[in-house]
Coordinates of C-alpha atoms in Angstrom, one line a residue:
Chain Q
M1 CA -29.1 -0.1 13.7
A2 CA -28.2 3.0 11.7
K3 CA -25.2 4.6 13.4
K4 CA -23.6 7.6 11.9
E5 CA -20.2 9.0 12.7
I6 CA -18.3 12.0 11.3
L7 CA -14.6 11.8 11.3
P8 CA -12.3 14.7 10.5
L9 CA -9.8 14.4 7.7
K10 CA -7.1 17.0 8.3
Q11 CA -3.9 15.1 8.5
E12 CA -2.3 11.9 7.4
T13 CA -2.9 10.1 10.7
D14 CA -6.7 10.7 10.2
I15 CA -6.5 8.4 7.3
V16 CA -5.4 5.6 9.6
L17 CA -8.2 6.4 12.0
I18 CA -10.7 6.3 9.1
R19 CA -9.4 2.9 8.0
Q20 CA -9.8 1.5 11.5
R21 CA -13.3 2.9 11.9
V22 CA -14.4 1.6 8.5
R23 CA -13.0 -1.8 9.4
Q24 CA -15.2 -1.8 12.6
S25 CA -18.3 -0.8 10.5
A26 CA -17.5 -3.6 8.0
E27 CA -17.4 -6.0 10.9
V28 CA -20.7 -4.7 12.3
A29 CA -22.2 -5.2 8.8
K30 CA -20.8 -8.8 8.9
L31 CA -19.0 -8.4 5.6
G32 CA -16.6 -11.2 4.6
L33 CA -12.9 -10.6 5.1
V34 CA -12.3 -9.9 1.4
S35 CA -15.1 -7.4 1.3
Q36 CA -13.9 -5.8 4.5
T37 CA -10.4 -5.4 3.1
K38 CA -11.9 -3.9 -0.1
I39 CA -14.0 -1.2 1.5
V40 CA -11.1 -0.3 3.9
T41 CA -8.7 0.0 1.0
A42 CA -11.2 2.0 -1.1
A43 CA -11.8 4.4 1.9
S44 CA -8.0 4.8 2.3
E45 CA -7.6 5.7 -1.4
I46 CA -10.5 8.2 -1.4
A47 CA -9.5 9.7 2.0
R48 CA -5.9 10.3 0.8
N49 CA -7.2 12.0 -2.4
A50 CA -9.4 14.3 -0.3
L51 CA -6.5 15.2 1.9
I52 CA -3.8 15.6 -0.7
Y53 CA -5.8 17.1 -3.6
G54 CA -8.7 18.5 -1.7
G55 CA -6.9 19.9 1.3
G56 CA -8.8 17.8 3.7
G57 CA -12.4 17.5 4.7
E58 CA -14.4 14.9 6.5
C59 CA -15.6 11.3 6.3
V60 CA -19.1 10.2 7.3
I61 CA -19.3 6.5 8.2
E62 CA -22.8 5.0 8.5
D63 CA -23.7 1.5 9.6
T64 CA -26.9 0.9 7.7
A65 CA -28.7 -1.4 5.3
R66 CA -29.3 -1.5 1.6
N67 CA -32.1 -3.5 0.0
G68 CA -32.4 -5.5 3.2
R69 CA -28.7 -6.2 3.5
S70 CA -26.5 -4.8 6.1
A71 CA -24.1 -2.3 4.6
V72 CA -21.3 0.2 5.2
H73 CA -22.0 3.6 3.7
L74 CA -19.2 6.2 3.4
V75 CA -19.3 9.8 2.3
I76 CA -16.0 11.5 1.9
T77 CA -16.0 15.2 1.2
D78 CA -13.5 18.0 0.7
Q79 CA -13.7 21.7 0.0
G80 CA -10.7 21.7 -2.4
K81 CA -10.5 23.0 -5.9
G82 CA -12.6 20.1 -7.3
I83 CA -12.0 18.0 -10.3
E84 CA -12.3 19.6 -13.7
D85 CA -12.9 16.5 -15.8
I86 CA -14.3 13.6 -13.8
N87 CA -14.3 11.2 -16.7
K88 CA -10.6 11.8 -17.2
A89 CA -10.0 11.4 -13.5
M90 CA -11.7 8.1 -13.4
V91 CA -9.3 6.5 -16.0
D92 CA -6.7 4.1 -14.7
G93 CA -3.3 5.8 -14.6
Y94 CA -4.5 9.3 -14.9
T95 CA -3.1 11.6 -12.1
S96 CA -2.9 15.3 -11.6
G97 CA -0.3 14.8 -9.0
N98 CA 2.5 12.3 -8.6
G99 CA 0.5 9.3 -7.6
L100 CA -0.2 6.1 -9.5
G101 CA -3.5 7.3 -10.8
L102 CA -5.3 4.3 -9.3
G103 CA -7.1 6.0 -6.4
L104 CA -10.5 6.8 -8.0
S105 CA -10.7 4.1 -10.6
G106 CA -9.4 1.4 -8.2
A107 CA -11.7 2.4 -5.4
K108 CA -14.6 2.2 -7.7
R109 CA -13.8 -1.4 -8.6
L110 CA -13.5 -2.3 -4.9
V111 CA -17.0 -1.2 -3.8
D112 CA -20.6 -2.2 -4.7
E113 CA -21.7 1.3 -5.5
F114 CA -19.6 4.4 -6.2
A115 CA -20.7 8.0 -6.8
I116 CA -18.7 11.1 -7.3
E117 CA -19.7 14.7 -7.5
S118 CA -17.3 17.5 -8.2
A119 CA -17.0 20.8 -9.9
P120 CA -14.1 23.3 -10.1
G121 CA -14.0 25.4 -7.0
K122 CA -16.7 23.4 -5.3
G123 CA -14.8 20.5 -3.8
T124 CA -15.4 16.8 -4.2
R125 CA -17.9 14.4 -2.7
V126 CA -17.4 10.6 -3.0
E127 CA -19.9 8.1 -1.8
L128 CA -19.0 4.5 -1.3
W129 CA -21.3 1.5 -0.5
K130 CA -20.4 -2.0 0.4
W131 CA -23.1 -4.4 1.5
R132 CA -23.3 -8.0 2.7
Chain M
M1 CA 1.2 6.0 17.3
V2 CA 4.3 4.1 16.4
D3 CA 6.9 6.4 14.8
K4 CA 9.5 3.9 13.6
I5 CA 9.6 0.5 12.2
P6 CA 12.6 -1.5 13.4
I7 CA 15.0 -3.0 10.9
L8 CA 17.1 -6.0 12.1
K9 CA 20.5 -6.9 10.6
M10 CA 21.2 -10.6 10.3
G11 CA 24.5 -11.4 8.5
K12 CA 24.3 -9.9 5.1
Y13 CA 20.5 -9.5 5.3
L14 CA 18.1 -6.9 6.7
L15 CA 14.8 -8.1 8.1
L16 CA 11.8 -6.0 8.8
S17 CA 8.2 -6.8 9.8
I18 CA 5.5 -4.2 9.4
Q19 CA 3.1 -4.8 12.2
V20 CA 1.3 -1.5 12.4
D21 CA -1.2 0.3 10.3
M22 CA 1.3 2.7 8.7
H23 CA 0.4 6.3 8.1
D24 CA 2.0 7.8 5.0
Q25 CA 4.9 9.6 6.7
L26 CA 5.8 6.4 8.5
A27 CA 6.0 4.6 5.2
L28 CA 8.2 7.3 3.7
D29 CA 10.5 7.3 6.8
L30 CA 10.8 3.5 6.5
Q31 CA 11.8 3.9 2.9
E32 CA 14.6 6.3 3.8
D33 CA 15.7 4.4 6.8
L34 CA 16.0 1.2 4.9
T35 CA 18.0 2.7 2.1
N36 CA 20.5 4.1 4.6
Q37 CA 20.7 0.8 6.4
I38 CA 21.4 -1.1 3.2
V39 CA 24.3 1.2 2.5
K40 CA 25.6 1.2 6.1
H41 CA 25.6 -2.6 6.5
R42 CA 26.3 -3.3 2.8
A43 CA 23.3 -5.6 2.9
K44 CA 22.8 -8.1 0.1
G45 CA 19.2 -8.9 0.7
V46 CA 16.1 -7.4 2.4
L47 CA 13.2 -9.4 3.7
I48 CA 10.0 -7.5 4.3
D49 CA 7.3 -9.3 6.3
I50 CA 3.8 -7.9 5.8
S51 CA 1.8 -10.7 7.3
S52 CA 0.3 -8.3 9.9
L53 CA -0.8 -5.7 7.3
E54 CA -4.5 -5.7 6.9
I55 CA -4.5 -3.5 3.9
V56 CA -2.1 -2.5 1.2
D57 CA -3.4 0.5 -0.7
S58 CA -1.7 2.3 -3.6
F59 CA 0.5 4.3 -1.3
I60 CA 1.9 1.3 0.5
G61 CA 2.1 -0.6 -2.8
R62 CA 4.1 2.3 -4.3
M63 CA 6.4 2.3 -1.2
L64 CA 7.1 -1.4 -1.7
S65 CA 7.9 -0.8 -5.4
H66 CA 10.2 2.1 -4.5
I67 CA 12.0 0.0 -1.9
A68 CA 12.5 -2.8 -4.4
N69 CA 13.8 -0.4 -7.1
V70 CA 16.2 1.5 -4.8
S71 CA 17.5 -1.7 -3.3
R72 CA 18.2 -3.1 -6.8
I73 CA 20.2 0.0 -7.6
L74 CA 22.1 -0.5 -4.4
D75 CA 22.8 -4.1 -5.3
A76 CA 20.5 -5.7 -2.7
K77 CA 17.7 -8.1 -3.4
V78 CA 14.2 -7.6 -1.8
I79 CA 11.6 -10.1 -1.0
V80 CA 8.1 -9.4 0.4
V81 CA 6.6 -12.2 2.4
G82 CA 3.3 -13.1 4.1
M83 CA 0.7 -11.1 2.2
Q84 CA -2.7 -12.0 3.5
P85 CA -5.0 -13.6 0.8
A86 CA -7.7 -10.9 1.1
V87 CA -5.0 -8.2 0.7
A88 CA -3.7 -9.9 -2.5
I89 CA -7.2 -10.1 -4.0
T90 CA -7.8 -6.4 -3.1
L91 CA -4.5 -5.3 -4.6
V92 CA -5.1 -6.9 -7.9
E93 CA -8.6 -5.5 -8.1
L94 CA -7.3 -2.1 -7.2
G95 CA -5.0 -2.4 -10.2
L96 CA -1.6 -2.9 -8.5
S97 CA 0.4 -5.8 -9.7
L98 CA 3.6 -5.1 -7.7
D99 CA 5.7 -5.7 -10.8
G100 CA 9.3 -6.5 -10.2
I101 CA 8.8 -7.4 -6.5
A102 CA 9.7 -10.9 -5.5
T103 CA 7.3 -12.5 -3.1
A104 CA 7.0 -15.6 -1.0
L105 CA 4.3 -17.1 1.1
N106 CA 6.1 -17.0 4.5
V107 CA 9.3 -15.9 6.2
E108 CA 10.9 -19.3 5.9
K109 CA 10.3 -19.6 2.1
G110 CA 11.2 -16.0 1.6
M111 CA 14.6 -16.4 3.4
A112 CA 15.4 -19.5 1.4
R113 CA 14.5 -17.7 -1.9
L114 CA 16.5 -14.6 -0.8
E115 CA 19.6 -16.6 0.0
Q116 CA 19.2 -18.3 -3.4
M117 CA 18.9 -15.0 -5.2
V118 CA 22.0 -13.6 -3.5
A119 CA 24.0 -16.8 -4.1
D120 CA 23.1 -16.8 -7.8
D121 CA 24.2 -13.2 -8.0
E122 CA 27.5 -14.0 -6.4
L123 CA 28.1 -16.9 -8.7
L124 CA 27.4 -14.7 -11.7
E125 CA 29.8 -12.1 -10.4
L126 CA 32.5 -14.8 -9.9
A127 CA 31.9 -16.1 -13.4
R128 CA 32.2 -12.6 -14.8
G129 CA 35.4 -12.0 -12.9
E130 CA 36.9 -15.2 -14.3
E131 CA 35.9 -14.1 -17.8
R132 CA 37.7 -10.8 -17.3
D133 CA 40.8 -12.7 -16.1
T134 CA 40.9 -15.0 -19.1
S135 CA 40.3 -12.2 -21.6
A136 CA 43.0 -10.1 -19.9
K137 CA 45.4 -13.1 -20.2
A138 CA 44.4 -13.6 -23.8
G139 CA 45.2 -9.9 -24.4
D140 CA 48.8 -10.3 -23.2

């Protein structure tokens, strides 16, 4: 059941591929249409962050289960300059670039479990879970 | 991958239907292309059909807002039609409200609304013109 795939995240078109693969995993996990849309949207936001602010990285997509429920598990990492103040970065509307500042905070609201690890100079790792 | 989204001209309106999963550059190109077409055709209204879009993330949401703002400045009305329910739910939870963007359930309703918006605008302009005429006469 557990199937793991590693996708590169080096250019904009990779975000589209990640969205498509996350959609497939969400279908495999038999998520409802709204849940599918939410995890795909969250993945898109985080992947774009990793590409634009983190200079790219990779996305690990895993078809798995959580507490007996089928689930999609994503880990998106980059080796960029990292986030100095994660609490600040998680606030709606905060952006260090020219985005809307909804990527991290919005993605967190769209998934069942969200974890972020980052330190200056050490890149960023975001983990997303959505289960049935 | 698709590298261009076609924009159709119909009378004083421009119609476009986004039917592919857009990568970011494609969305930016569309923005620019549409702006040029509005000016070129002196379009009064733009209808954007997103019924095939399976997600709208903050980037595409921002693109729609940009298109609406630029069009307004160029004196064209914009209406976005056909958003899937799951996409609407997700957008709101993401924190995007698409402020200032007119929406309609489907192309038919959207076109009717767009025609109404443009007609209202023309009436308003006509009324203003008459006002100017009368005030000019009064000044004589």
